[in-house]
Each structure stands twice: as C-alpha cells, then as structure tokens.
Tab-separated table of C-alpha atoms and ligand atoms in Angstrom:
chain	number	residue	atom	x	y	z
A	137	UNK	CA	-84.538	-48.530	200.078
A	138	UNK	CA	-85.747	-51.935	198.921
A	139	UNK	CA	-88.242	-51.767	196.115
A	140	UNK	CA	-91.797	-52.997	196.610
A	141	UNK	CA	-92.882	-55.974	194.560
A	142	UNK	CA	-96.353	-56.204	192.994
A	143	UNK	CA	-98.096	-59.024	191.170
A	144	UNK	CA	-100.827	-57.935	188.746
A	145	UNK	CA	-103.247	-60.655	187.699
A	146	UNK	CA	-104.960	-59.540	184.478
A	147	UNK	CA	-102.010	-57.405	183.393
A	148	UNK	CA	-102.790	-57.789	179.675
A	149	UNK	CA	-106.243	-56.210	180.115
A	150	UNK	CA	-107.316	-52.572	180.011
A	151	UNK	CA	-106.813	-51.856	183.730
A	152	UNK	CA	-103.790	-54.107	184.194
A	153	UNK	CA	-101.837	-52.201	181.566
A	154	UNK	CA	-102.555	-48.795	183.148
A	155	UNK	CA	-101.837	-50.075	186.639
A	156	UNK	CA	-98.519	-51.569	185.490
A	157	UNK	CA	-97.423	-48.232	183.992
A	158	UNK	CA	-98.409	-46.483	187.216
A	159	UNK	CA	-96.580	-48.920	189.532
A	160	UNK	CA	-93.441	-48.831	187.402
A	161	UNK	CA	-93.422	-45.047	187.763
A	162	UNK	CA	-93.769	-45.554	191.527
A	163	UNK	CA	-90.570	-47.621	191.357
A	164	UNK	CA	-92.185	-51.008	192.002
A	165	UNK	CA	-90.854	-54.285	190.655
A	166	UNK	CA	-93.881	-55.432	188.670
A	167	UNK	CA	-94.665	-59.063	187.864
A	168	UNK	CA	-97.656	-59.704	185.639
A	169	UNK	CA	-99.680	-62.850	185.079
A	170	UNK	CA	-100.047	-63.516	181.365
A	171	UNK	CA	-102.221	-66.335	179.988
A	172	UNK	CA	-100.615	-68.746	177.578
A	173	UNK	CA	-102.044	-68.237	174.089
A	174	UNK	CA	-101.191	-69.368	170.574
A	175	UNK	CA	-100.934	-65.740	169.436
A	176	UNK	CA	-99.419	-62.758	171.271
A	177	UNK	CA	-101.876	-61.235	173.771
A	178	UNK	CA	-99.580	-58.523	175.130
A	179	UNK	CA	-100.375	-55.594	172.765
A	180	UNK	CA	-101.333	-53.325	175.659
A	181	UNK	CA	-98.094	-53.936	177.588
A	182	UNK	CA	-95.490	-54.602	174.880
A	183	UNK	CA	-93.957	-51.157	175.475
A	184	UNK	CA	-93.190	-52.046	179.109
A	185	UNK	CA	-92.587	-55.793	178.893
A	186	UNK	CA	-89.119	-56.948	179.943
A	187	UNK	CA	-87.173	-59.400	177.812
A	188	UNK	CA	-85.446	-60.580	180.981
A	189	UNK	CA	-86.795	-62.658	183.871
A	190	UNK	CA	-84.253	-61.197	186.222
A	191	UNK	CA	-85.558	-58.445	188.542
A	192	UNK	CA	-82.229	-56.590	188.567
A	193	UNK	CA	-81.938	-56.313	184.802
A	194	UNK	CA	-85.667	-55.916	184.121
A	195	UNK	CA	-85.031	-52.156	184.312
A	196	UNK	CA	-88.407	-50.607	185.012
A	197	UNK	CA	-90.255	-53.195	182.958
A	198	UNK	CA	-92.813	-55.920	183.676
A	199	UNK	CA	-91.652	-59.451	184.336
A	200	UNK	CA	-93.988	-61.902	182.649
A	201	UNK	CA	-95.358	-64.789	184.717
A	202	UNK	CA	-97.255	-67.321	182.652
A	203	UNK	CA	-100.322	-68.263	184.643
A	204	UNK	CA	-104.045	-68.781	184.888
A	205	UNK	CA	-106.645	-68.130	187.568
A	206	UNK	CA	-108.049	-71.608	186.961
A	207	UNK	CA	-105.042	-73.270	188.578
A	208	UNK	CA	-104.298	-73.138	192.329
A	209	UNK	CA	-100.990	-74.910	191.756
A	210	UNK	CA	-99.908	-72.306	189.247
A	211	UNK	CA	-100.981	-69.362	191.434
A	212	UNK	CA	-99.218	-70.836	194.469
A	213	UNK	CA	-95.991	-71.440	192.546
A	214	UNK	CA	-95.895	-67.837	191.329
A	215	UNK	CA	-96.626	-66.371	194.774
A	216	UNK	CA	-94.133	-68.691	196.499
A	217	UNK	CA	-91.401	-67.718	194.039
A	218	UNK	CA	-91.826	-63.956	193.849
A	219	UNK	CA	-93.289	-63.245	197.336
A	220	UNK	CA	-95.001	-59.980	196.338
A	221	UNK	CA	-95.920	-57.222	198.788
A	222	UNK	CA	-99.138	-56.463	196.916
A	223	UNK	CA	-101.424	-58.474	194.629
A	224	UNK	CA	-103.949	-56.784	192.365
A	225	UNK	CA	-106.500	-59.289	191.083
A	226	UNK	CA	-107.883	-57.760	187.893
A	227	UNK	CA	-108.146	-61.079	186.046
A	228	UNK	CA	-111.607	-62.055	184.854
A	229	UNK	CA	-113.847	-63.233	182.073
A	230	UNK	CA	-115.172	-59.700	182.288
A	231	UNK	CA	-117.939	-59.634	179.663
A	232	UNK	CA	-121.455	-59.753	181.117
A	233	UNK	CA	-123.224	-61.088	178.015
A	234	UNK	CA	-120.546	-63.727	177.464
A	235	UNK	CA	-121.098	-64.896	181.059
A	236	UNK	CA	-124.617	-66.039	180.080
A	237	UNK	CA	-123.036	-68.220	177.379
A	238	UNK	CA	-120.198	-69.644	179.514
A	239	UNK	CA	-121.476	-69.446	183.105
A	240	UNK	CA	-119.437	-72.345	184.481
A	241	UNK	CA	-116.160	-70.952	183.159
A	242	UNK	CA	-117.105	-67.485	184.383
A	243	UNK	CA	-117.733	-68.802	187.911
A	244	UNK	CA	-114.452	-70.718	187.878
A	245	UNK	CA	-112.340	-67.664	187.005
A	246	UNK	CA	-114.365	-64.833	188.543
A	247	UNK	CA	-115.633	-66.508	191.735
A	248	UNK	CA	-113.188	-69.334	192.511
A	249	UNK	CA	-110.185	-67.426	191.090
A	250	UNK	CA	-110.068	-64.921	194.003
A	251	UNK	CA	-110.480	-67.797	196.479
A	252	UNK	CA	-107.461	-69.534	194.963
A	253	UNK	CA	-105.367	-66.381	195.276
A	254	UNK	CA	-106.494	-65.583	198.840
A	255	UNK	CA	-105.904	-69.160	199.992
A	256	UNK	CA	-102.382	-68.986	198.539
A	257	UNK	CA	-101.779	-65.677	200.370
A	258	UNK	CA	-103.020	-67.208	203.647
A	259	UNK	CA	-100.769	-70.241	203.339
A	260	UNK	CA	-97.646	-68.688	201.812
A	261	UNK	CA	-97.309	-65.052	202.934
A	262	UNK	CA	-100.280	-63.689	204.913
A	263	UNK	CA	-98.918	-60.133	204.992
A	264	UNK	CA	-99.431	-59.673	201.244
A	265	UNK	CA	-101.939	-56.888	200.579
A	266	UNK	CA	-104.719	-57.959	198.200
A	267	UNK	CA	-107.001	-55.895	195.990
A	268	UNK	CA	-110.111	-57.477	194.449
A	269	UNK	CA	-111.655	-55.884	191.351
A	270	UNK	CA	-115.343	-55.986	192.257
A	271	UNK	CA	-118.082	-54.604	190.059
A	272	UNK	CA	-121.087	-52.279	190.092
A	273	UNK	CA	-122.813	-55.038	188.119
A	274	UNK	CA	-123.308	-56.694	191.553
A	275	UNK	CA	-126.006	-54.075	192.330
A	276	UNK	CA	-128.118	-55.268	189.397
A	277	UNK	CA	-131.417	-53.452	188.860
A	278	UNK	CA	-131.281	-51.887	192.280
A	279	UNK	CA	-134.131	-50.319	194.220
A	280	UNK	CA	-131.708	-47.484	195.004
A	281	UNK	CA	-131.230	-44.944	192.213
A	282	UNK	CA	-127.701	-44.267	193.460
A	283	UNK	CA	-125.511	-47.096	194.689
A	284	UNK	CA	-122.784	-47.061	197.330
A	285	UNK	CA	-121.020	-49.483	199.699
A	286	UNK	CA	-124.231	-49.965	201.735
A	287	UNK	CA	-126.507	-50.748	198.795
A	288	UNK	CA	-127.804	-54.300	198.727
A	289	UNK	CA	-126.389	-56.515	195.985
A	290	UNK	CA	-128.844	-57.938	193.511
A	291	UNK	CA	-126.706	-59.819	190.981
A	292	UNK	CA	-128.619	-60.689	187.805
A	293	UNK	CA	-126.037	-62.335	185.547
A	294	UNK	CA	-123.558	-65.190	186.060
A	295	UNK	CA	-120.794	-62.572	185.933
A	296	UNK	CA	-122.433	-60.475	188.664
A	297	UNK	CA	-123.122	-63.511	190.862
A	298	UNK	CA	-119.532	-64.681	190.470
A	299	UNK	CA	-118.204	-61.194	191.290
A	300	UNK	CA	-120.428	-61.130	194.386
A	301	UNK	CA	-118.837	-64.394	195.550
A	302	UNK	CA	-115.404	-62.883	194.930
A	303	UNK	CA	-116.431	-59.825	196.943
A	304	UNK	CA	-117.563	-61.913	199.946
A	305	UNK	CA	-114.528	-64.178	199.780
A	306	UNK	CA	-112.331	-61.083	200.001
A	307	UNK	CA	-114.244	-59.843	203.054
A	308	UNK	CA	-114.152	-63.294	204.660
A	309	UNK	CA	-110.363	-63.542	204.352
A	310	UNK	CA	-110.046	-60.035	205.790
A	311	UNK	CA	-112.334	-60.774	208.760
A	312	UNK	CA	-111.436	-64.392	209.434
A	313	UNK	CA	-107.692	-64.483	208.722
A	314	UNK	CA	-106.739	-60.802	209.201
A	315	UNK	CA	-105.464	-60.493	205.654
A	316	UNK	CA	-105.235	-56.967	204.226
A	317	UNK	CA	-107.844	-57.598	201.532
A	318	UNK	CA	-109.914	-54.803	199.972
A	319	UNK	CA	-112.673	-54.636	197.387
A	320	UNK	CA	-112.741	-51.825	194.862
A	321	UNK	CA	-116.325	-51.755	193.582
A	322	UNK	CA	-115.793	-50.217	190.181
A	323	UNK	CA	-118.470	-48.646	188.024
A	324	UNK	CA	-117.847	-48.842	184.270
A	325	UNK	CA	-114.590	-47.304	183.172
A	326	UNK	CA	-113.383	-46.945	179.649
A	327	UNK	CA	-110.357	-45.879	177.627
A	328	UNK	CA	-108.759	-46.434	174.223
A	329	UNK	CA	-107.535	-49.748	175.700
A	330	UNK	CA	-111.077	-51.045	176.323
A	331	UNK	CA	-111.793	-54.484	174.819
A	332	UNK	CA	-113.372	-54.353	171.353
A	333	UNK	CA	-116.635	-56.009	172.370
A	334	UNK	CA	-117.569	-53.569	175.141
A	335	UNK	CA	-120.105	-51.019	174.016
A	336	UNK	CA	-118.057	-47.778	174.181
A	337	UNK	CA	-115.092	-49.099	172.211
A	338	UNK	CA	-117.439	-50.870	169.799
A	339	UNK	CA	-119.339	-47.628	169.129
A	340	UNK	CA	-116.169	-45.582	168.623
A	341	UNK	CA	-114.493	-48.077	166.281
A	342	UNK	CA	-117.776	-48.873	164.511
A	343	UNK	CA	-118.625	-45.233	163.751
A	344	UNK	CA	-115.108	-44.548	162.463
A	345	UNK	CA	-115.425	-47.563	160.163
A	346	UNK	CA	-118.781	-46.276	158.886
A	347	UNK	CA	-117.148	-42.891	158.302
A	348	UNK	CA	-114.268	-44.584	156.433
A	349	UNK	CA	-116.816	-46.620	154.411
A	350	UNK	CA	-115.337	-49.877	155.725
A	351	UNK	CA	-118.829	-50.898	156.844
A	352	UNK	CA	-122.369	-49.679	156.219
A	353	UNK	CA	-123.943	-49.989	159.667
A	354	UNK	CA	-123.054	-50.403	163.295
A	355	UNK	CA	-125.287	-52.986	165.020
A	356	UNK	CA	-126.096	-52.500	168.709
A	357	UNK	CA	-128.435	-53.908	171.384
A	358	UNK	CA	-130.062	-52.034	174.283
A	359	UNK	CA	-129.648	-48.291	173.625
A	360	UNK	CA	-131.420	-47.152	176.784
A	361	UNK	CA	-129.181	-48.683	179.440
A	362	UNK	CA	-127.415	-46.038	181.523
A	363	UNK	CA	-123.900	-46.411	182.857
A	364	UNK	CA	-121.650	-44.344	185.124
A	365	UNK	CA	-118.666	-44.133	182.782
A	366	UNK	CA	-115.268	-43.055	184.164
A	367	UNK	CA	-111.758	-43.001	182.730
A	368	UNK	CA	-109.829	-46.231	183.391
A	369	UNK	CA	-106.430	-44.602	183.749
A	370	UNK	CA	-107.646	-42.604	186.760
A	371	UNK	CA	-109.278	-45.603	188.431
A	372	UNK	CA	-106.026	-47.571	188.443
A	373	UNK	CA	-104.304	-44.941	190.561
A	374	UNK	CA	-107.083	-45.405	193.133
A	375	UNK	CA	-106.389	-49.149	193.325
A	376	UNK	CA	-102.850	-48.412	194.505
A	377	UNK	CA	-104.000	-45.726	196.941
A	378	UNK	CA	-106.438	-48.169	198.518
A	379	UNK	CA	-103.624	-50.573	199.361
A	380	UNK	CA	-101.625	-47.751	200.991
A	381	UNK	CA	-104.402	-47.003	203.524
A	382	UNK	CA	-103.845	-48.028	207.150
A	383	UNK	CA	-106.753	-50.472	207.071
A	384	UNK	CA	-108.233	-52.674	204.388
A	385	UNK	CA	-111.736	-51.607	203.411
A	386	UNK	CA	-114.230	-51.655	200.544
A	387	UNK	CA	-114.818	-48.626	198.322
A	388	UNK	CA	-117.031	-47.671	195.416
A	389	UNK	CA	-115.344	-45.782	192.594
A	390	UNK	CA	-117.579	-43.848	190.224
A	391	UNK	CA	-118.144	-40.409	188.720
A	392	UNK	CA	-121.662	-39.842	190.068
A	393	UNK	CA	-122.975	-39.024	186.581
A	394	UNK	CA	-124.517	-41.402	184.089
A	395	UNK	CA	-125.421	-41.468	180.425
A	396	UNK	CA	-127.251	-43.892	178.169
A	397	UNK	CA	-125.735	-45.953	175.367
A	398	UNK	CA	-127.767	-43.709	173.049
A	399	UNK	CA	-126.032	-40.622	174.567
A	400	UNK	CA	-122.661	-42.264	173.939
A	401	UNK	CA	-123.530	-42.897	170.282
A	402	UNK	CA	-124.581	-39.273	169.819
A	403	UNK	CA	-121.466	-37.905	171.571
A	404	UNK	CA	-119.044	-40.122	169.620
A	405	UNK	CA	-120.976	-39.291	166.421
A	406	UNK	CA	-120.561	-35.580	167.109
A	407	UNK	CA	-116.773	-36.001	167.422
A	408	UNK	CA	-116.861	-37.589	163.952
A	409	UNK	CA	-119.064	-34.929	162.397
A	410	UNK	CA	-122.231	-37.054	162.348
A	411	UNK	CA	-125.504	-35.663	163.630
A	412	UNK	CA	-127.341	-38.758	164.747
A	413	UNK	CA	-131.124	-38.698	165.104
A	414	UNK	CA	-133.351	-41.673	165.955
A	415	UNK	CA	-136.364	-43.042	164.097
A	416	UNK	CA	-138.610	-46.047	164.708
A	417	UNK	CA	-139.148	-48.194	167.791
A	418	UNK	CA	-137.800	-51.398	169.356
A	419	UNK	CA	-135.790	-53.599	167.030
A	420	UNK	CA	-136.863	-51.403	164.092
A	421	UNK	CA	-135.240	-48.296	165.566
A	422	UNK	CA	-132.420	-46.796	163.506
A	423	UNK	CA	-129.877	-44.038	163.987
A	424	UNK	CA	-129.680	-41.736	160.992
A	425	UNK	CA	-127.016	-39.165	160.158
A	426	UNK	CA	-129.094	-36.030	159.653
A	427	UNK	CA	-126.416	-34.476	157.433
A	428	UNK	CA	-126.442	-37.254	154.799
A	429	UNK	CA	-129.800	-38.867	155.646
A	430	UNK	CA	-128.044	-42.243	155.765
A	431	UNK	CA	-128.773	-44.926	158.368
A	432	UNK	CA	-125.678	-45.618	160.433
A	433	UNK	CA	-127.031	-47.528	163.480
A	434	UNK	CA	-129.254	-50.607	163.441
A	435	UNK	CA	-130.497	-52.850	166.236
A	436	UNK	CA	-129.531	-56.508	166.355
A	437	UNK	CA	-131.396	-58.497	169.061
A	438	UNK	CA	-128.327	-60.772	169.251
A	439	UNK	CA	-126.826	-58.098	171.519
A	440	UNK	CA	-129.746	-58.151	173.970
A	441	UNK	CA	-129.080	-59.969	177.235
A	442	UNK	CA	-131.490	-62.345	179.027
A	443	UNK	CA	-131.486	-59.669	181.716
A	444	UNK	CA	-129.821	-56.261	181.450
A	445	UNK	CA	-129.000	-53.808	184.210
A	446	UNK	CA	-130.856	-50.666	183.128
A	447	UNK	CA	-129.194	-48.020	185.249
A	448	UNK	CA	-126.014	-47.715	187.295
A	449	UNK	CA	-125.013	-44.542	189.116
A	450	UNK	CA	-122.332	-44.556	191.786
A	451	UNK	CA	-121.837	-42.574	194.953
A	452	UNK	CA	-118.103	-42.613	195.737
A	453	UNK	CA	-118.179	-40.172	198.645
A	454	UNK	CA	-116.564	-42.694	201.025
A	455	UNK	CA	-113.588	-42.926	198.681
A	456	UNK	CA	-113.427	-39.153	198.122
A	457	UNK	CA	-113.181	-38.724	201.887
A	458	UNK	CA	-110.632	-41.503	202.500
A	459	UNK	CA	-108.136	-40.649	199.789
A	460	UNK	CA	-109.147	-37.180	198.630
A	461	UNK	CA	-109.739	-38.383	195.110
A	462	UNK	CA	-112.186	-37.004	192.555
A	463	UNK	CA	-112.640	-37.933	188.903
A	464	UNK	CA	-111.036	-35.456	186.494
A	465	UNK	CA	-112.287	-36.661	183.126
A	466	UNK	CA	-115.803	-35.688	182.047
A	467	UNK	CA	-117.988	-37.896	179.855
A	468	UNK	CA	-117.434	-35.571	176.893
A	469	UNK	CA	-113.651	-35.587	177.377
A	470	UNK	CA	-113.608	-39.384	177.711
A	471	UNK	CA	-115.472	-39.772	174.421
A	472	UNK	CA	-113.015	-37.422	172.732
A	473	UNK	CA	-109.977	-39.258	174.140
A	474	UNK	CA	-111.373	-42.532	172.812
A	475	UNK	CA	-112.292	-41.171	169.361
A	476	UNK	CA	-108.962	-39.371	168.812
A	477	UNK	CA	-106.884	-42.400	169.817
A	478	UNK	CA	-109.007	-44.805	167.769
A	479	UNK	CA	-108.506	-42.724	164.617
A	480	UNK	CA	-104.746	-42.958	165.196
A	481	UNK	CA	-104.882	-46.715	165.910
A	482	UNK	CA	-106.898	-47.396	162.761
A	483	UNK	CA	-104.513	-45.278	160.665
A	484	UNK	CA	-101.611	-47.354	161.954
A	485	UNK	CA	-103.527	-50.597	161.513
A	486	UNK	CA	-103.289	-51.322	165.232
A	487	UNK	CA	-105.657	-52.823	167.796
A	488	UNK	CA	-105.126	-52.361	171.498
B	632	LIG	P1	-110.281	-56.875	180.664
B	632	LIG	O1	-109.724	-55.825	179.770
B	632	LIG	O2	-111.279	-57.836	180.144
B	632	LIG	O3	-109.035	-57.691	181.266
B	632	LIG	C1	-109.212	-58.909	181.943
B	632	LIG	C2	-107.857	-59.509	182.220
B	632	LIG	O4	-108.056	-60.791	182.845
B	632	LIG	C3	-107.021	-59.782	180.951
B	632	LIG	O5	-105.669	-59.583	181.250
B	632	LIG	C4	-107.288	-61.265	180.709
B	632	LIG	O6	-106.269	-61.912	179.977
B	632	LIG	C5	-107.290	-61.755	182.163
B	632	LIG	N1	-107.870	-63.076	182.289
B	632	LIG	C6	-108.993	-63.573	181.714
B	632	LIG	N2	-109.169	-64.855	182.054
B	632	LIG	C7	-108.127	-65.187	182.850
B	632	LIG	C8	-107.710	-66.395	183.466
B	632	LIG	N3	-108.402	-67.520	183.334
B	632	LIG	N4	-106.579	-66.381	184.211
B	632	LIG	C9	-105.838	-65.242	184.325
B	632	LIG	N5	-106.167	-64.091	183.739
B	632	LIG	C10	-107.295	-64.060	183.004
B	632	LIG	O7	-110.928	-56.204	181.973
B	632	LIG	P2	-110.724	-54.731	182.560
B	632	LIG	O8	-111.728	-53.832	181.945
B	632	LIG	O9	-109.282	-54.392	182.535
B	632	LIG	O10	-111.202	-54.966	184.064
B	632	LIG	C11	-110.287	-55.370	185.072
B	632	LIG	C12	-111.046	-56.065	186.191
B	632	LIG	O11	-111.993	-55.171	186.752
B	632	LIG	C13	-111.841	-57.286	185.776
B	632	LIG	O12	-111.818	-58.189	186.856
B	632	LIG	C14	-113.259	-56.777	185.582
B	632	LIG	O13	-114.182	-57.807	185.794
B	632	LIG	C15	-113.302	-55.734	186.678
B	632	LIG	N6	-114.197	-54.604	186.419
B	632	LIG	C16	-114.073	-53.872	185.276
B	632	LIG	C17	-114.879	-52.776	185.064
B	632	LIG	C18	-114.777	-51.945	183.804
B	632	LIG	O14	-115.681	-51.139	183.572
B	632	LIG	N7	-113.717	-52.068	183.042
B	632	LIG	C19	-115.830	-52.417	186.052
B	632	LIG	C20	-115.922	-53.183	187.203
B	632	LIG	C21	-115.084	-54.260	187.398
B	632	LIG	P3	-106.306	-61.954	178.338
B	632	LIG	O15	-105.763	-60.625	177.893
B	632	LIG	O16	-105.404	-63.100	178.026
B	632	LIG	O17	-107.730	-62.156	177.948
B	633	LIG	O1	-120.051	-52.196	177.628
B	633	LIG	P1	-120.860	-53.264	178.236
B	633	LIG	O2	-120.713	-54.631	177.680
B	633	LIG	O3	-120.571	-53.203	179.800
B	633	LIG	P2	-121.345	-53.791	181.070
B	633	LIG	O4	-122.234	-54.907	180.716
B	633	LIG	O5	-121.948	-52.632	181.781
B	633	LIG	O6	-120.139	-54.410	181.917
B	633	LIG	C1	-118.944	-53.679	182.111
B	633	LIG	O7	-119.071	-52.921	183.296
B	633	LIG	C2	-119.206	-53.695	184.507
B	633	LIG	C3	-119.319	-52.694	185.659
B	633	LIG	O8	-120.636	-52.239	185.770
B	633	LIG	C4	-117.968	-54.557	184.638
B	633	LIG	F1	-118.027	-55.242	185.811
B	633	LIG	C5	-117.875	-55.503	183.449
B	633	LIG	O9	-116.679	-56.272	183.567
B	633	LIG	C6	-117.798	-54.680	182.176
B	633	LIG	O10	-116.567	-53.987	182.174
B	633	LIG	O11	-122.412	-52.889	178.138
B	633	LIG	C7	-122.919	-51.662	178.629
B	633	LIG	C8	-124.386	-51.539	178.215
B	633	LIG	C9	-125.231	-52.771	178.545
B	633	LIG	O12	-126.470	-52.363	179.056
B	633	LIG	C10	-125.466	-53.439	177.190
B	633	LIG	O13	-126.683	-54.168	177.093
B	633	LIG	O14	-124.430	-51.413	176.799
B	633	LIG	C11	-125.466	-52.226	176.288
B	633	LIG	N1	-125.203	-52.543	174.888
B	633	LIG	C12	-125.973	-52.138	173.843
B	633	LIG	N2	-125.473	-52.613	172.697
B	633	LIG	C13	-124.179	-53.274	174.410
B	633	LIG	C14	-124.347	-53.320	173.027
B	633	LIG	N3	-123.153	-53.870	175.036
B	633	LIG	C15	-122.239	-54.517	174.256
B	633	LIG	N4	-121.174	-55.088	174.859
B	633	LIG	N5	-122.374	-54.602	172.896
B	633	LIG	C16	-123.422	-54.025	172.228
B	633	LIG	O15	-123.527	-54.125	171.015
C-alpha cells in the first residue's frame, strides 16, 4: 500500500512535535515546515528528524522543509513538490500577549497564513485535506459560561481576531471550493513541550528554580483567569482523526473542566512540596510558602494584558460523538507530568 504523505506547518512547536510522532507511528511520510533561524530551533523534533531529504531513505523520520507562512511563493513551492495528502496548519505567532505588541506580524502569519496555504491547495491539488488550528481565544469574554461550536465569537486580542479570520477562511474554502478543510477549535493544552513563556510551563520551571535557589521569586500577571487545560499529546491524535472523517467539519476540543492560574500555582507547588498561601491584594498580592514562610510568587503588571479573557470552558460533546474521544489526563495528572519532566530537563540542562 502506498504511504500517505503529510505536511505539518509548525512542526517545531509543541503540537507539531507530538503530531509528527503520531503520524510516523501511523506509517505516514511526514514533511515538516521549519523556519530558517540562526540557531537550531528543532529541539522538540531532533529525535525524529531525518538527515536525508529522500523519502525512501528517511526511514520513519521527518523530512525538513525550510519555509515560512509569510511567503505564498515558498508555501506553493513546497506543496507543488511534495503533493501531500494532508496538511496540518499549526504554524502561528501563538502568544496572545505578544500579539498586542506585534499585531501586524500576528495578522500576517495567523490570518493571512491560512489563506496562503488554502489558495495553494485550491490551485495545486484541491483534494488535499486541510486542518486549521483554531483557538478558544476566539470566544473572548463570552456571554456563555460554556463554549461550543455554536457560541458566538468575540475576539478581544489581535491573536484572537487573526485566528477568527483563519477560521472563516477555512470555512469559506470548504463551502466555496469544496476543499476538505476543517477547524479544530482547541482550548488550552499543555505538556512538557509547552513554550517557556506560556503560563503553565513558566510556573513549573519558575517554581523548580525557586526550589533550587536559582531565583528568589516567580513573577506572574493575572492569577484569576480560568482556562480549560488539556494534555497536548492527546489533542494531536484528534487532529488526525478529524481528517479521517467522511466530511470536513469544525469541532471544539476541550476537557470541560477549568481551573485558575492560581489553582495551577498551588497544584504545581504541591508537587514540589510547597504549600502556597496568598496574602495581599492586586499588584501587592504575594504567594507565600507556608512551610518556610518565604514569599515565592510576586505580581508584575508587565504580564497583564490590555484585555484578558477571564474564563474559558469548553463543551466538546460534538467531537465526543463524532469520533468517540474523551480526554484521559486530569488536571492533577497534567501538572504532575509537567513537573516530573521539567525536573529531569533541568537536571540535564535541557530546554524543550
Ligand atoms: P507553538 O508551540 O507556539 O508552535 C508554533 C509553531 O509555529 C512553531 O513551530 C513555530 O516555529 C511556527 N511558526 C511561527 N511563526 C511561523 C511562521 N512565520 N511560519 C511558519 N511557522 C511559524 O504553538 P502550539 O502550542 O504548538 O500550538 C499549535 C497551533 O495551535 C498554533 O497555531 C496555536 O495558535 C494553536 N492553538 C494552540 C493552543 C494551545 O493551547 N497550545 C490552543 C488553541 C490553538 P518556531 O519553532 O520556529 O517558532
Ligand atoms: O498561558 P497563556 O499565555 O495562554 P493563553 O493566553 O490562554 O493562550 C493560549 O491558549 C489559547 C487557547 O485558548 C491559544 F490559542 C494560544 O495560542 C495559547 O496557546 O495565559 C493563560 C492565562 C492568561 O489569562 C494570562 O493573563 O494566564 C495568565 N497569566 C498570568 N500570568 C500569564 C502570566 N500568562 C503568561 N503567558 N505569563 C504570565 O506570567
């Protein structure tokens, strides 16, 4: 049987690396778009990165395609050459706060990027199946306490607005040009491979460094925001399942539970033998380790956003029904996975 060929855009990121491992196990030939950089940016995929460009001798490894979502020419050349069966667009400037600082760049990559890919699919090989990584951030501060596929979008950051454009572009190409194009509307998902400046990874690494006396305090922003945190490795399997359905469609993926940033600090602290209690209010609030009476958490307004989404909670029942999938990793387990792996990474002087 001929092997299926997938192109993953954003392969060096958290999700791209898990998806690549999964597709390789499924016997796919996997090509991955890697941005050119002056320093290696492939830490998360080095263990599965081929040294060969040849599909035959790549031997269950990823073939690197240098590329960038900012360039139509580049995207078209890659698609024309490798003619994939499936494209997973996970590439993005994915940090919400950063999007307020570089809105134009964020729109270019996050909103126009999907358009560039879909236009290339339409013109080069319209039977390619396309998956767009959409975001729960599109719901913003919603009037609905629980969000699903029918909840109105209310994007409140440049990132969310750009993702909303990407979402609609995907639907337009599905409806107007009959392309198999689906949106996976993902609520927050974390793992040891999460980028260092997202709050979960920052808390885990920061608290370990406080424990190891490498730093005195961990500085955070809004402690009260609630997120529906799932495990990234599980969500990547869903992406593949969505492209195996008979019809393209849009699905929310979430755990249907949510916790605050404060809860995450306490849970990660517990794994590290801290007992964190809170004193003070607003920017003067501190997190203190009850066992030593030392302050470990401080607030730095630098981490506040011009507008923050206060609560996200997903209802993924449509997905559960369509592919019989349910999340397996609880919040507590996720925190433990992240803490245990981070201790090992720090010991080995490694960053994912
Ligand atoms: P991530 O770790 O930040 O990875 C983003 C990937 O996009 C990286 O491979 C990055 O390359 C690549 N990228 C950035 N700019 C690019 C450009 N101009 N051209 C090509 N590639 C570019 O994100 P993630 O957590 O894996 O998330 C995957 C996708 O899902 C993203 O689109 C994100 O917006 C979306 N999403 C994530 C979550 C979540 O909770 N994780 C929730 C909803 C939606 P470098 O490694 O070179 O930076
Ligand atoms: O970890 P975060 O930066 O994730 P955020 O903004 O929810 O975005 C993530 O999830 C989206 C899906 O809903 C994705 F689309 C997006 O790509 C990304 O993966 O922040 C989570 C919460 C926010 O309310 C933030 O204000 O944590 C709060 N927070 C508090 N202190 C902090 C910090 N966030 C960061 N990054 N750093 C802090 O020091």
